[in-house]
mmCIF file of C-alpha atoms in Angstrom:
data_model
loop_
_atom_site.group_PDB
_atom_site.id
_atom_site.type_symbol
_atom_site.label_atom_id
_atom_site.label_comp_id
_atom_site.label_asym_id
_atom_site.label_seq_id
_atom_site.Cartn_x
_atom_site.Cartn_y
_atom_site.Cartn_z
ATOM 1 C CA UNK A 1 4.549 -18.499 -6.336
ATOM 2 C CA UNK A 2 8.199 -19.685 -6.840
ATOM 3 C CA UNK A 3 9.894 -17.672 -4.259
ATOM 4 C CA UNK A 4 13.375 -18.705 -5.442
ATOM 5 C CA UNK A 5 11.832 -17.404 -8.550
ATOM 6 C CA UNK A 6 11.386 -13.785 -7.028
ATOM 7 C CA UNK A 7 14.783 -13.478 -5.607
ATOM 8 C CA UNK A 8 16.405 -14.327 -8.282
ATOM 9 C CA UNK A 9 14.091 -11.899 -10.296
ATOM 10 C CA UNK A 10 14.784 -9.290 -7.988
ATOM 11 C CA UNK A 11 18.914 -10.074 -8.316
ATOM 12 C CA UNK A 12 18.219 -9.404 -11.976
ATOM 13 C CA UNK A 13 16.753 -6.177 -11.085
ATOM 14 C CA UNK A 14 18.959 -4.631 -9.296
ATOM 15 C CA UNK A 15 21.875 -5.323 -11.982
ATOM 16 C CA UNK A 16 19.435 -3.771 -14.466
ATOM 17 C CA UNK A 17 19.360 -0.830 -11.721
ATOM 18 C CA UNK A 18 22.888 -0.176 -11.848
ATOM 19 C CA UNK A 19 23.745 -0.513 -15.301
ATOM 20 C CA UNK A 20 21.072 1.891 -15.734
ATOM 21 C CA UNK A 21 22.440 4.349 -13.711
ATOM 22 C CA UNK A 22 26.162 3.682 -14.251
ATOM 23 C CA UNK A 23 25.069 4.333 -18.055
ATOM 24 C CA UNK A 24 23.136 7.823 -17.492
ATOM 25 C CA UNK A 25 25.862 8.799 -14.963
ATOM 26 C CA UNK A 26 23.052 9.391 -12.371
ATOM 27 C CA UNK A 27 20.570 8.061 -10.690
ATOM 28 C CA UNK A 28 18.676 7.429 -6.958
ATOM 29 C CA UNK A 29 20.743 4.700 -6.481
ATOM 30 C CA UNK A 30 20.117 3.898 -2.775
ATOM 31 C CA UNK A 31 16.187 3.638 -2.880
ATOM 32 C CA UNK A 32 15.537 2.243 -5.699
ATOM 33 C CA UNK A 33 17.882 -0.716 -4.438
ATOM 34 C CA UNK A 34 15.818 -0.898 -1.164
ATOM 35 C CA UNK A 35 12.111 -0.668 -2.608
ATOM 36 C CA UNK A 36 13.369 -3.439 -4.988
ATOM 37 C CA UNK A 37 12.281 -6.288 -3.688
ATOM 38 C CA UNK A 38 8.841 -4.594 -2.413
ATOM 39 C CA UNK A 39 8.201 -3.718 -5.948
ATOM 40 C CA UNK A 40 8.826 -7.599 -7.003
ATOM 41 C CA UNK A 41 6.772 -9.289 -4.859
ATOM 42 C CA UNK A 42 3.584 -6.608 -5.655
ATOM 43 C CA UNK A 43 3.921 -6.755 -9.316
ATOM 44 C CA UNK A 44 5.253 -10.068 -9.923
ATOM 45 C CA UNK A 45 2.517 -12.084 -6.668
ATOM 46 C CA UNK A 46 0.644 -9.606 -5.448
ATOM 47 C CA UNK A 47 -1.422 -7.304 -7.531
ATOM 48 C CA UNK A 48 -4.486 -8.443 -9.604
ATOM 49 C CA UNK A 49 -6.118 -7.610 -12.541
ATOM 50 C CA UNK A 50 -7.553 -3.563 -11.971
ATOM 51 C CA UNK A 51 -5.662 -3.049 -9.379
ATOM 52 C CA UNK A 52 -3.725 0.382 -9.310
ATOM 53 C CA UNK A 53 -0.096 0.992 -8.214
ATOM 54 C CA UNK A 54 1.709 4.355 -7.592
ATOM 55 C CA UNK A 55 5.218 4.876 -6.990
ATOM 56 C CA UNK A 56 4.930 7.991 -4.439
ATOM 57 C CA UNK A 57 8.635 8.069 -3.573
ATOM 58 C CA UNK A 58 8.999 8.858 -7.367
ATOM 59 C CA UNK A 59 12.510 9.850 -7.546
ATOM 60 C CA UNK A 60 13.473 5.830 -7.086
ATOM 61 C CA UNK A 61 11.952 4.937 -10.778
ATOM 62 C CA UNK A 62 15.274 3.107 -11.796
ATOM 63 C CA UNK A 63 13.635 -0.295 -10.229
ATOM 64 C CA UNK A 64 9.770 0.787 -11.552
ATOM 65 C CA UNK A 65 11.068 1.322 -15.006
ATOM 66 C CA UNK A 66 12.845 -2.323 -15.031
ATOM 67 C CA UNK A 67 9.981 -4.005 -13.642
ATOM 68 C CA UNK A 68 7.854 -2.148 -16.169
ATOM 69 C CA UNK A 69 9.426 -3.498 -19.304
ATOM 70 C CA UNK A 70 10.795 -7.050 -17.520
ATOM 71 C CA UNK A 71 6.486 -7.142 -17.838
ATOM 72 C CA UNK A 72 6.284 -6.338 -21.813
ATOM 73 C CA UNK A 73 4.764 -3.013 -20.947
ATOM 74 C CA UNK A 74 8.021 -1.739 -22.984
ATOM 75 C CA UNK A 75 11.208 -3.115 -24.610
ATOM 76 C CA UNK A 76 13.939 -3.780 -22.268
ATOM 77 C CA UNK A 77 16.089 -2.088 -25.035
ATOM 78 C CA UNK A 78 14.726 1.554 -24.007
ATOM 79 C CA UNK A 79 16.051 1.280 -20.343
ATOM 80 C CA UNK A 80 19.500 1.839 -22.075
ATOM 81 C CA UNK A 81 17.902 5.394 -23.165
ATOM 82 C CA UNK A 82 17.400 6.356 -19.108
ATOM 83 C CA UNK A 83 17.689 9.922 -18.341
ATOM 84 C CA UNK A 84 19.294 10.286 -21.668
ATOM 85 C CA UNK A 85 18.365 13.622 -24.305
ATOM 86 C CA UNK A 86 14.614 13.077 -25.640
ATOM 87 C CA UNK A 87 14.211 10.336 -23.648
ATOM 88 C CA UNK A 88 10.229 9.604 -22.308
ATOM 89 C CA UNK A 89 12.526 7.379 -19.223
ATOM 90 C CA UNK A 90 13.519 10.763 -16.838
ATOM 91 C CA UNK A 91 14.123 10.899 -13.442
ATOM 92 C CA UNK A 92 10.531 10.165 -12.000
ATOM 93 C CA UNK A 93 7.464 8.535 -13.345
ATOM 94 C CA UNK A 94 5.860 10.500 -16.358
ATOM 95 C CA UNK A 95 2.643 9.236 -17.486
ATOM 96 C CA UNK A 96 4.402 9.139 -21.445
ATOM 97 C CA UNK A 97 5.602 5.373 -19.880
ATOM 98 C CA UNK A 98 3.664 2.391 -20.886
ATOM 99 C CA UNK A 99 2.276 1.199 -17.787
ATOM 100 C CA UNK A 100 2.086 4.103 -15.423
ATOM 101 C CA UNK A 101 -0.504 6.043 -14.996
ATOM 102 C CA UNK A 102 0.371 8.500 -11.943
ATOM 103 C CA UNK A 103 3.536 11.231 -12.566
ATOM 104 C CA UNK A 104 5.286 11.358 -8.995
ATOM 105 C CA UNK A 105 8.150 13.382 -7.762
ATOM 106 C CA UNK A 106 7.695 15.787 -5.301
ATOM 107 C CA UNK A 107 7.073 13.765 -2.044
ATOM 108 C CA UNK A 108 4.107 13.402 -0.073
ATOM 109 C CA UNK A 109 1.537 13.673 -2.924
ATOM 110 C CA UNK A 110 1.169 9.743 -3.855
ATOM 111 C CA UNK A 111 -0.533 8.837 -0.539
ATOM 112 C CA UNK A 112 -3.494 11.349 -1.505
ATOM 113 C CA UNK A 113 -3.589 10.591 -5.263
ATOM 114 C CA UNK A 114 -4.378 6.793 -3.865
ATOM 115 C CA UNK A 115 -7.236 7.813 -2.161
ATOM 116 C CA UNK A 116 -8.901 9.697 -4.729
ATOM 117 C CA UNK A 117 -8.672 6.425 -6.624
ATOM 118 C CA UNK A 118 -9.716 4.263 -3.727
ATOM 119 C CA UNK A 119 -12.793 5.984 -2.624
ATOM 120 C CA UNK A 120 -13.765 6.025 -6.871
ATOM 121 C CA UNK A 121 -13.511 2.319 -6.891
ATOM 122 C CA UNK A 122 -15.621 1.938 -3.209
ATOM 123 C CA UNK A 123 -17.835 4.306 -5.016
ATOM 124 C CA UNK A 124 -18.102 2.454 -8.144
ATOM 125 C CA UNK A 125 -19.060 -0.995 -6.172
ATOM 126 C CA UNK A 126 -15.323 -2.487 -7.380
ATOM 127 C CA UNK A 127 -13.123 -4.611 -4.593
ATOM 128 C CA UNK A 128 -10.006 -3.608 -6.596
ATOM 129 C CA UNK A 129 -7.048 -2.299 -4.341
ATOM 130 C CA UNK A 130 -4.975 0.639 -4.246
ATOM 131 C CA UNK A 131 -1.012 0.294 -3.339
ATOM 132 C CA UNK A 132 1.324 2.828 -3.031
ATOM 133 C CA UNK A 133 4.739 2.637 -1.495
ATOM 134 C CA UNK A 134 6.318 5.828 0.237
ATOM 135 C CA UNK A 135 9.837 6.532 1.099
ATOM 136 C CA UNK A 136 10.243 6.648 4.854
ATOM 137 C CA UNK A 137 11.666 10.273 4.766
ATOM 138 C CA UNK A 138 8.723 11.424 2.573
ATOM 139 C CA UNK A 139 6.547 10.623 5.692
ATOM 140 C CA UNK A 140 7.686 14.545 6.940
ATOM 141 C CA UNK A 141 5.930 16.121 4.768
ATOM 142 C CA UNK A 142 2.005 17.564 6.020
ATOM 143 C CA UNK A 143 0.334 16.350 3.289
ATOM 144 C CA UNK A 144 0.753 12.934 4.032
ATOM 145 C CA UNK A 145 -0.618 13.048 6.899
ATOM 146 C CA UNK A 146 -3.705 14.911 5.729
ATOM 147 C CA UNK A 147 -4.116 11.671 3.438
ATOM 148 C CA UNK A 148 -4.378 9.278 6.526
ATOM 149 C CA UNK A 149 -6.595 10.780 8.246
ATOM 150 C CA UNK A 150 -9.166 11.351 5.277
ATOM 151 C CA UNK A 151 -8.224 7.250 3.903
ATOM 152 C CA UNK A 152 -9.368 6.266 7.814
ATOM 153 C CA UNK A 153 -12.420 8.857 7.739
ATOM 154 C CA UNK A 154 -13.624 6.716 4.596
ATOM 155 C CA UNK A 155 -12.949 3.502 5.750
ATOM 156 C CA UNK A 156 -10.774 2.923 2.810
ATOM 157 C CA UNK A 157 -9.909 -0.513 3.666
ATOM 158 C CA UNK A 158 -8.789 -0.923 -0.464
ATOM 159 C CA UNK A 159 -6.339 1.118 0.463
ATOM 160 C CA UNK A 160 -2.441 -0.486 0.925
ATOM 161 C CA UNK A 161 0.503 1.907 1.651
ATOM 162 C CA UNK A 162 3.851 0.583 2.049
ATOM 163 C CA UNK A 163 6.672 2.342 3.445
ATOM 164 C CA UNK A 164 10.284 1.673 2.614
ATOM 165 C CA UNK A 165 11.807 1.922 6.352
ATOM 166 C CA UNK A 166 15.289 2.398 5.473
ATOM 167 C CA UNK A 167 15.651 5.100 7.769
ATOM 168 C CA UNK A 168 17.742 6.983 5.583
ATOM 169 C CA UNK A 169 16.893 10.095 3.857
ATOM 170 C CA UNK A 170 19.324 12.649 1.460
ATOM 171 C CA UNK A 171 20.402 14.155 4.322
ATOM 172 C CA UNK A 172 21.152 11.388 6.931
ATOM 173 C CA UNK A 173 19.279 9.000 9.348
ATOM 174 C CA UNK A 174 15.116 9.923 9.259
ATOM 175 C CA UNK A 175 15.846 10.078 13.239
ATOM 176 C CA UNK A 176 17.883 12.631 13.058
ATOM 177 C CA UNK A 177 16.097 15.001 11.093
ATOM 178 C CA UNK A 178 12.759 14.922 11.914
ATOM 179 C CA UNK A 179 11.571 12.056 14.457
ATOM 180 C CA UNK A 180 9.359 9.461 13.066
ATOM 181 C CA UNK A 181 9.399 6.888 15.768
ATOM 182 C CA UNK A 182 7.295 5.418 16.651
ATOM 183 C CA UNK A 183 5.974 4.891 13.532
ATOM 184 C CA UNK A 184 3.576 2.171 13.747
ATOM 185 C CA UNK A 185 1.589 3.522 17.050
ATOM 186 C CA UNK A 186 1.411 6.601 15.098
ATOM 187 C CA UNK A 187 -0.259 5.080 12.379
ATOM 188 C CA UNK A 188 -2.786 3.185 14.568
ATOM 189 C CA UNK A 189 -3.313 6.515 16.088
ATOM 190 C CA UNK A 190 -5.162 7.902 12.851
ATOM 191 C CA UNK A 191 -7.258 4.959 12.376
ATOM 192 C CA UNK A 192 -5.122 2.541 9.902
ATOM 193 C CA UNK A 193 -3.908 -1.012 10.252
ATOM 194 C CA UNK A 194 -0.401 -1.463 10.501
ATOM 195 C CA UNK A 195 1.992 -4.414 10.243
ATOM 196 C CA UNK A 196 5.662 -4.354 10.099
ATOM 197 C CA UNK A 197 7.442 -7.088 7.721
ATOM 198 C CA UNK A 198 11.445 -7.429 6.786
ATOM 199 C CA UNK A 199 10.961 -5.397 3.377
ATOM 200 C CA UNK A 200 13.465 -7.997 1.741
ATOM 201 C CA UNK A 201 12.244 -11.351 2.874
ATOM 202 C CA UNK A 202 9.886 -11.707 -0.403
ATOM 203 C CA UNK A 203 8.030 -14.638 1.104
ATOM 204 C CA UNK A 204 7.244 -12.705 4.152
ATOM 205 C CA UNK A 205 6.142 -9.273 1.851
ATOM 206 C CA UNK A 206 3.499 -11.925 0.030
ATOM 207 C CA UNK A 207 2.335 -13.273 3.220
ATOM 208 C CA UNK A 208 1.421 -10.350 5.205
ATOM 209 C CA UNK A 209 -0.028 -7.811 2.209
ATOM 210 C CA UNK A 210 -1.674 -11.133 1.347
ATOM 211 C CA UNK A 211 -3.216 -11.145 4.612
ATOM 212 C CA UNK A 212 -4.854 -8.231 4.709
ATOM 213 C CA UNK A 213 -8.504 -8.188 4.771
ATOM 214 C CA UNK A 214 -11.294 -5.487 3.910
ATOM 215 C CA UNK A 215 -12.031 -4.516 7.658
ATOM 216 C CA UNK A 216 -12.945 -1.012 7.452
ATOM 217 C CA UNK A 217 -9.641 0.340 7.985
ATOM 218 C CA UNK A 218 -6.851 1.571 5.561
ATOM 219 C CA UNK A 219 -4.142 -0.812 5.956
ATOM 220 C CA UNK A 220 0.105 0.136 6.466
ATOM 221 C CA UNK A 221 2.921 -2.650 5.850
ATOM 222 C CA UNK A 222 6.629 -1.101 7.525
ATOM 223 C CA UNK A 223 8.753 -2.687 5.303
ATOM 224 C CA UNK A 224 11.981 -3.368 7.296
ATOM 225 C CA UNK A 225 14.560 -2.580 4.123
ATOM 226 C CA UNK A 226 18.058 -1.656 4.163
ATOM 227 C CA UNK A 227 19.430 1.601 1.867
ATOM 228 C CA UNK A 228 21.187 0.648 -0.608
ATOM 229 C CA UNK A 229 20.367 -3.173 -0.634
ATOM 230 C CA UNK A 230 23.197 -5.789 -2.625
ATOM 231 C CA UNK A 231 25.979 -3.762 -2.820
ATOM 232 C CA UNK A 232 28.349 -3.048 0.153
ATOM 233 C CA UNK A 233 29.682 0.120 -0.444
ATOM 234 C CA UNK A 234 26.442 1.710 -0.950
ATOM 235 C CA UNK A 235 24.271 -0.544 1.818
ATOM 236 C CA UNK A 236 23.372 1.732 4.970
ATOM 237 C CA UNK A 237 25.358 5.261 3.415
ATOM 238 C CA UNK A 238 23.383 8.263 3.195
ATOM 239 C CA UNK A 239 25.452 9.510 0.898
ATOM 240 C CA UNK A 240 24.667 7.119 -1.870
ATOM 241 C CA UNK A 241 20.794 8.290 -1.858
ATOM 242 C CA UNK A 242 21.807 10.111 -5.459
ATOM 243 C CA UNK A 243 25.133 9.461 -7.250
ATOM 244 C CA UNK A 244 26.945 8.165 -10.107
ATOM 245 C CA UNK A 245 29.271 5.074 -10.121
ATOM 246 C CA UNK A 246 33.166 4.813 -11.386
ATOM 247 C CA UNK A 247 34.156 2.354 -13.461
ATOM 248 C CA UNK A 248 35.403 0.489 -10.783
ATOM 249 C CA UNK A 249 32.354 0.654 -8.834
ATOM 250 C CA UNK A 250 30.294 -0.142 -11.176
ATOM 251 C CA UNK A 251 32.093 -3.426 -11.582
ATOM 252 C CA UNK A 252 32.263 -4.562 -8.077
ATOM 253 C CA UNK A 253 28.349 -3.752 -7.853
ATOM 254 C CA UNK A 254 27.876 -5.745 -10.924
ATOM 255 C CA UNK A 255 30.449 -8.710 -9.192
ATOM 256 C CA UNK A 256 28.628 -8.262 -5.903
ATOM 257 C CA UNK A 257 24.884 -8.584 -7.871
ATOM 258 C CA UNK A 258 25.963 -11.495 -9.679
ATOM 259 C CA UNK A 259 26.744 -13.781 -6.650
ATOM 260 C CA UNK A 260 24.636 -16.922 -5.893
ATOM 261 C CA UNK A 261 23.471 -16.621 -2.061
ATOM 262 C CA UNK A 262 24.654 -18.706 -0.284
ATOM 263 C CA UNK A 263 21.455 -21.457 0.884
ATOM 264 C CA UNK A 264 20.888 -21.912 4.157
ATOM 265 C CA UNK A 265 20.554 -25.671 5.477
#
């Protein structure tokens, strides 16, 4: 896979992501500019044929809807409709969207809706895989943790959550709130495989989801990711979890988004 390629796909997608949301005068701006680049490299190099995705942090759509129709599974030309009256594009997943098949929104349910589907396919015979990406603040809430524990009593090794580890939630730093450090050993501690990967190196994302074997054990990839990803003002700011953009923040965003990076020697 062209990895040059993929970041400049995922460039793309966060400009889509902002004129989206500078458009409908709302929007999850700051996750759905961190998952993007986990969401590129597992639709774009990572998932195959059968394979199921679910978008459990489902208030970050923006970046799921462009990937969606950047795919043909709808014409880019609707993603100027988001979170407009009558529109089927609202604020989180609905199953009326070509190409998804799970409605998400309130947090902590996508982790469990993944393993009803994993344990169907181990129970059908099928070596298709299950991913779903979480929001690192979601991870507070019981349910998900009911989820590991029954994924790891079924050996659902089909099973691939990813959490976005901004560690940024509405209402400030995950820390802060409610402790979820440290993460990984707590993971390990209900029976899944973890590894940890910088959630916007896109060559790194491929290489270690791509290493993950069927080994018994549900697997979980920390995705290293930065809230707010591309645009300064917004990068690492709590306070741009929801929001709208001005006129003139919507153009430096664009101006930021439309840079070359600058290649390293």
């Amino acid at each position: 896979m062209d990895i040059r390629y993929l970041t400049r796909k995922s460039r793309e997608i966060r400009r889509q992501v902002i004129e989206m949301i500078y458009r409908a005068k709302t929007g999850h701006i700051g996750g759905s500019l961190s998952e993007t680049d986990i969401l590129v490299a597992i639709f774009y190099a990572i998932m195959k044929k059968g394979d199921k995705f679910i978008l459990s942090k489902g208030h970050s759509t923006e970046t799921y809807y462009s990937i969606l129709a950047d795919l043909g599974f709808f014409p880019k030309e609707r993603l100027r409709d988001y979170c407009q009256f009558g529109s089927e594009l609202i604020g989180h997943p609905s199953i009326d969207v070509p190409g998804i098949e799970v409605a998400t929104g309130s947090l902590g349910h996508g982790l469990s809706i993944a393993c009803g589907l994993a344990w169907a396919f181990k129970a059908d015979g099928k070596t298709n895989r299950v991913y779903v990406l979480m929001g690192d603040g979601e991870l507070q809430e019981g349910s998900v943790w009911e989820a590991a524990m029954f994924a790891a009593t079924h050996s659902l090794d089909n099973l691939v959550a990813i959490v976005d580890r901004n560690m940024l939630q509405i209402g400030g730093c995950t820390e802060a709130i409610v402790k979820l450090e440290p993460l990984d050993e707590r993971w390990r501690s209900f029976g899944w495989e973890v590894k940890e990967t910088d959630g916007h190196n896109i060559e790194q994302l491929i290489e270690t989801i791509g290493s993950l074997s069927f080994n018994m054990k549900p697997h979980l990839v920390i995705a290293k990711t930065v809230k707010g990803k591309g645009v300064s003002f917004i990068e690492n700011n709590f306070r741009w979890h929801h929001g709208r953009l001005s006129d003139e923040e919507y153009q430096k965003a664009v101006e930021e988004l439309s840079r070359e990076p600058v290649e390293e020697e």
